[in-house]
mmCIF file of C-alpha atoms in Angstrom:
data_model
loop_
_atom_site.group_PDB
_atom_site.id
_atom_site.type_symbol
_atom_site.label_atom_id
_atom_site.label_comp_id
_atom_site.label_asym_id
_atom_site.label_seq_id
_atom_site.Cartn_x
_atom_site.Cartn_y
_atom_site.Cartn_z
ATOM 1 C CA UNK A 3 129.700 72.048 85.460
ATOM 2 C CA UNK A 4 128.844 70.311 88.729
ATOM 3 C CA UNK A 5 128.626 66.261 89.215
ATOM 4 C CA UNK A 6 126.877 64.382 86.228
ATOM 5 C CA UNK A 7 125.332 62.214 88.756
ATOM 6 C CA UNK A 8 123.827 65.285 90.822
ATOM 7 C CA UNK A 9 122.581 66.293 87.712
ATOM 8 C CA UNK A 10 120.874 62.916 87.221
ATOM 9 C CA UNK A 11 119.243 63.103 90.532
ATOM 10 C CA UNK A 12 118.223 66.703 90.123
ATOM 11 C CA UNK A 13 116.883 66.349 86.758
ATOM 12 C CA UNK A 14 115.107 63.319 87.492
ATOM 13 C CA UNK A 15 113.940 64.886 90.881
ATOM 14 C CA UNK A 16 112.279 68.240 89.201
ATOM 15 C CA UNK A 17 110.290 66.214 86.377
ATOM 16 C CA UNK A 18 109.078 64.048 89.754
ATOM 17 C CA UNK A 19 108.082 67.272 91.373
ATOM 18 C CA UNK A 20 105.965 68.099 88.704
ATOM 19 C CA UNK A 21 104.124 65.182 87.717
ATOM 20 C CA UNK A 22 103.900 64.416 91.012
ATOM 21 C CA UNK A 23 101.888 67.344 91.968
ATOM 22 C CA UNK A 24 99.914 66.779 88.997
ATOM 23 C CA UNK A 25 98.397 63.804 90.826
ATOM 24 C CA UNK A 26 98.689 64.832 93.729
ATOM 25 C CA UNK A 27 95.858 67.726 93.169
ATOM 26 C CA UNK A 28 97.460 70.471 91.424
ATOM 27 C CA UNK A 29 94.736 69.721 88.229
ATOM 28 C CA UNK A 30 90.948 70.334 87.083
ATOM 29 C CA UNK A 31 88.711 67.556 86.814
ATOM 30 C CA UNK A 32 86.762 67.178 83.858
ATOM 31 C CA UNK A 33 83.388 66.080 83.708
ATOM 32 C CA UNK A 34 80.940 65.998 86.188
ATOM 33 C CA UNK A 35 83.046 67.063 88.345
ATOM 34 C CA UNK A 36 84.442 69.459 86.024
ATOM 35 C CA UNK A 37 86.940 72.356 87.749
ATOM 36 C CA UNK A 38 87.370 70.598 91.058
ATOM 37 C CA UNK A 39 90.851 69.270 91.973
ATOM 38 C CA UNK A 40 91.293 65.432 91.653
ATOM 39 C CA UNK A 41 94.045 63.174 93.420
ATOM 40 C CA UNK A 42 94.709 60.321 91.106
ATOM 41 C CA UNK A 43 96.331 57.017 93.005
ATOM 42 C CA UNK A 44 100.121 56.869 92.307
ATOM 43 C CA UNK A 45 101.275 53.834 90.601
ATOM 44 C CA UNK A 46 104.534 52.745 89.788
ATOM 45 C CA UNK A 47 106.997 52.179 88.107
ATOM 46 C CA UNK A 48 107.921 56.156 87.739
ATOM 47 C CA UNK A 49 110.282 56.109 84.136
ATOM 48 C CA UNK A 50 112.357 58.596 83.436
ATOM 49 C CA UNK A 51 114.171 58.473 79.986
ATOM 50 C CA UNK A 52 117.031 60.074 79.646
ATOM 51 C CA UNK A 53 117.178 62.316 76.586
ATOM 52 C CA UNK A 54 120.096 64.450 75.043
ATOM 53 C CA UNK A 55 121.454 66.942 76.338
ATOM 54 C CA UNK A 56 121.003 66.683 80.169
ATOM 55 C CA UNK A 57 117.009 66.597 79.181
ATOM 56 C CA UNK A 58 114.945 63.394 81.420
ATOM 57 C CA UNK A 59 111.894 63.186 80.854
ATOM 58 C CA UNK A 60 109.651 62.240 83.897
ATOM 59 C CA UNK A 61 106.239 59.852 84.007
ATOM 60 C CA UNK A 62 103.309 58.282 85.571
ATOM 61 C CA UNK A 63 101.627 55.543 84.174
ATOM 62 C CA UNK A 64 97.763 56.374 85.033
ATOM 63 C CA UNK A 65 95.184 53.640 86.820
ATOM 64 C CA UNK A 66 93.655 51.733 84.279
ATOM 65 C CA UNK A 67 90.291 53.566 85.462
ATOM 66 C CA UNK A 68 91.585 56.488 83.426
ATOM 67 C CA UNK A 69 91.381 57.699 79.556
ATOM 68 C CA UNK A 70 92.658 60.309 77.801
ATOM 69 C CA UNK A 71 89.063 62.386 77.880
ATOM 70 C CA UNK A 72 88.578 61.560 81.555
ATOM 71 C CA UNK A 73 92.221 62.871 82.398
ATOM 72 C CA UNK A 74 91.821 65.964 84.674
ATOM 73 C CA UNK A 75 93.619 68.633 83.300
ATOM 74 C CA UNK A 76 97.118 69.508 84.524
ATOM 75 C CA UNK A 77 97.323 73.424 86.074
ATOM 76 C CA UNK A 78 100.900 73.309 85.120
ATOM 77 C CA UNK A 79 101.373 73.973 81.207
ATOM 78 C CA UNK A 80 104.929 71.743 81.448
ATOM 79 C CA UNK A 81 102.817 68.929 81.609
ATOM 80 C CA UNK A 82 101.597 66.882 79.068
ATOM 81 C CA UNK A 83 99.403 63.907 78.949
ATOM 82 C CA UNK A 84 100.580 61.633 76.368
ATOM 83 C CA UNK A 85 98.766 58.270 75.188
ATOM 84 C CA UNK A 86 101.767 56.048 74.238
ATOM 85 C CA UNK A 87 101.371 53.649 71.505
ATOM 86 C CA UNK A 88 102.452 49.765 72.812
ATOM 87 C CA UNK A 89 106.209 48.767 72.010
ATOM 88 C CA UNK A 90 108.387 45.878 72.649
ATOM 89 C CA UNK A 91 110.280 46.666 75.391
ATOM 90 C CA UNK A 92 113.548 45.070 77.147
ATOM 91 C CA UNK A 93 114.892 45.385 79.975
ATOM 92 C CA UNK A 94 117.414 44.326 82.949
ATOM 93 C CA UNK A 95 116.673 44.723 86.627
ATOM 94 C CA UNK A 96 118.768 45.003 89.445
ATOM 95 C CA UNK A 97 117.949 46.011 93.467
ATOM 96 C CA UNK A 98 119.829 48.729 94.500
ATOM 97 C CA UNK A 99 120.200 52.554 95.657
ATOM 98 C CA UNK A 100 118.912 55.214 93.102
ATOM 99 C CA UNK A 101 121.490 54.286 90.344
ATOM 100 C CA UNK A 102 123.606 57.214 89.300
ATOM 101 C CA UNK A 103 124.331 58.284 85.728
ATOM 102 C CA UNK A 104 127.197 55.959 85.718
ATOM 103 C CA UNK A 105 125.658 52.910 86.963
ATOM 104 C CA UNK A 106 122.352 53.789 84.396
ATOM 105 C CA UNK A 107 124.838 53.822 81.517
ATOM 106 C CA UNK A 108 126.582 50.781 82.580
ATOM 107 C CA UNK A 109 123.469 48.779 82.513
ATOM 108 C CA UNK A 110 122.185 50.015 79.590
ATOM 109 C CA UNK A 111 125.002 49.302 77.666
ATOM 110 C CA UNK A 112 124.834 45.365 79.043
ATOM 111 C CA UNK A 113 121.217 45.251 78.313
ATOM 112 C CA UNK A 114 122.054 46.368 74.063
ATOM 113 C CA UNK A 115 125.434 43.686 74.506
ATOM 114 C CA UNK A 116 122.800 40.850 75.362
ATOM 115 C CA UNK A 117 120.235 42.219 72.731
ATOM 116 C CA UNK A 118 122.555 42.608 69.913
ATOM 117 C CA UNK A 119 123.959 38.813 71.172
ATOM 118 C CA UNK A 120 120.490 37.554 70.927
ATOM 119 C CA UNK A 121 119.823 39.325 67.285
ATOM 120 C CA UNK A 122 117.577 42.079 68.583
ATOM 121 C CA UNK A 123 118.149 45.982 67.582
ATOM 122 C CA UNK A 124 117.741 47.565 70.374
ATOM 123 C CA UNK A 125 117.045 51.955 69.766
ATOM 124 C CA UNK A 126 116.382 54.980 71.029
ATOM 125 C CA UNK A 127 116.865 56.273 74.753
ATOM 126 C CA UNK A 128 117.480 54.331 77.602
ATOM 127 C CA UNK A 129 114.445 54.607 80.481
ATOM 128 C CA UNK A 130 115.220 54.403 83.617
ATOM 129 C CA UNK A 131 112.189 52.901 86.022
ATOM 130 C CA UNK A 132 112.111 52.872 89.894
ATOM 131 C CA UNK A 133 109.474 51.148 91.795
ATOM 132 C CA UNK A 134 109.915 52.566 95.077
ATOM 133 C CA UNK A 135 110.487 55.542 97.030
ATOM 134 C CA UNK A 136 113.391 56.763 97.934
ATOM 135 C CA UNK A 137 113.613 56.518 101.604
ATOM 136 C CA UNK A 138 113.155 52.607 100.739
ATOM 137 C CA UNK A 139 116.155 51.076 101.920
ATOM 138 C CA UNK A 140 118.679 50.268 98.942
ATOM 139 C CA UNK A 141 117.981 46.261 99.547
ATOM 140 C CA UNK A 142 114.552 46.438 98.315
ATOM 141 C CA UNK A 143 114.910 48.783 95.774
ATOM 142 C CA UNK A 144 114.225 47.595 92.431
ATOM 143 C CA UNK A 145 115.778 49.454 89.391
ATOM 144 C CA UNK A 146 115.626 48.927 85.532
ATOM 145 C CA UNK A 147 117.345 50.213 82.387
ATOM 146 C CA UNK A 148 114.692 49.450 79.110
ATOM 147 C CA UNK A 149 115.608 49.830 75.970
ATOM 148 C CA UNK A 150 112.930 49.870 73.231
ATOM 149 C CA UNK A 151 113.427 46.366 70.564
ATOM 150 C CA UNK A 152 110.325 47.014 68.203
ATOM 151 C CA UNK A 153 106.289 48.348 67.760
ATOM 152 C CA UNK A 154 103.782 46.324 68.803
ATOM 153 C CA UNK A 155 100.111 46.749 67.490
ATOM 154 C CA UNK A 156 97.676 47.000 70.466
ATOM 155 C CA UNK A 157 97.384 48.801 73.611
ATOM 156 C CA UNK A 158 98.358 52.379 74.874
ATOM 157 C CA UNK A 159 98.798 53.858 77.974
ATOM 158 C CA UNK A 160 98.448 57.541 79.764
ATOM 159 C CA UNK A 161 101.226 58.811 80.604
ATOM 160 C CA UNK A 162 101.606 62.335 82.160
ATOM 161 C CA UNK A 163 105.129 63.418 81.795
ATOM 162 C CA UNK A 164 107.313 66.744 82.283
ATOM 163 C CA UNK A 165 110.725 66.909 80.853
ATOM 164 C CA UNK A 166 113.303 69.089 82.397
ATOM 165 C CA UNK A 167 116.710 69.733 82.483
ATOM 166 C CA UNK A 168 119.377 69.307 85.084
ATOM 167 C CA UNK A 169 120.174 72.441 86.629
#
C-alpha cells in the first residue's frame, strides 16, 4: 500500500532518473562521432503523464538541434526515443511545491470543467509538467496539468521517455 502521493513522487522520480542519465551521458553518439558518450543540454518543461495503473511516464523534450537520426542512442533499453506527432494541448498553471497526486487530480479535473464549459473535449491522460528543479523554492515553481483537446497537422518533437511504476 504506502501513500499515493509517495508513490507519485517515486514514480515520477525513477522515470527522471532514467531519462535523466540518458542526457546526462549514459548514451552512444551516432555519427561522426559514433560510440562516444554525448551530454545533450537539459531543457524543460520535464512531463510526466500519468498513466493507469500507478504507470508515469517520464520525458525530455530534445534541443531543437536534434532529430530522430542524430539522437545518440540510449545504453538503457527502458528508454525510448519517441517523435510525437503535434496536438492541441490545454492546460492550467499554477506556482507551487511539487504537486502531489491529490493536488494533480484536482487541477486536472478544473482544467476538463473549464474545457467542457467552453465546448472543448478534452481526452486521454493528464501530463503533469514542471519547469524547475526541485530544490527551487515552492514560490517560483511553476506547475501544469495538460490535457490533450485535438490533432494538429504539423510539427513533432523528440521526446526520450521511460515509464515506470511506483514502487
Amino acid at each position: 500500500a504506502g501513500d499515493p502521493d509517495d508513490n507519485l513522487r517515486s514514480g515520477i522520480g525513477a522515470g527522471f532518473k532514467g531519462v535523466a542519465g540518458y542526457i546526462f551521458g549514459k548514451n552512444s553518439a551516432v555519427g561522426r562521432k559514433a560510440g562516444v558518450s554525448e551530454k545533450i543540454s537539459m531543457t524543460s518543461p520535464v512531463a510526466a503523464e500519468l498513466l493507469p495503473h500507478g504507470v508515469y511516464r517520464v520525458s525530455f523534450m530534445m534541443p531543437s538541434k536534434y532529430r530522430m537520426d542524430t539522437l545518440p542512442q540510449p545504453h538503457d533499453d527502458a528508454i525510448c526515443i519517441k517523435e510525437r506527432p503535434a496536438c492541441r494541448l490545454a492546460a492550467i498553471r499554477w506556482t507551487g511545491a511539487s504537486p502531489d497526486k491529490g493536488k494533480v487530480a484536482e487541477m486536472a479535473q478544473r482544467l476538463r470543467a473549464k474545457l467542457q464549459a467552453a465546448g472543448e473535449m478534452p481526452h486521454g491522460h493528464p501530463m503533469l509538467w514542471q519547469y524547475h528543479p526541485p530544490f527551487a523554492p515552492a514560490f517560483m515553481r511553476q506547475n501544469e496539468v495538460l490535457l490533450r483537446v485535438g490533432k494538429l497537422q504539423g510539427v513533432t518533437r523528440n521526446y526520450p521517455e521511460r515509464p515506470s511504476a511506483a514502487s
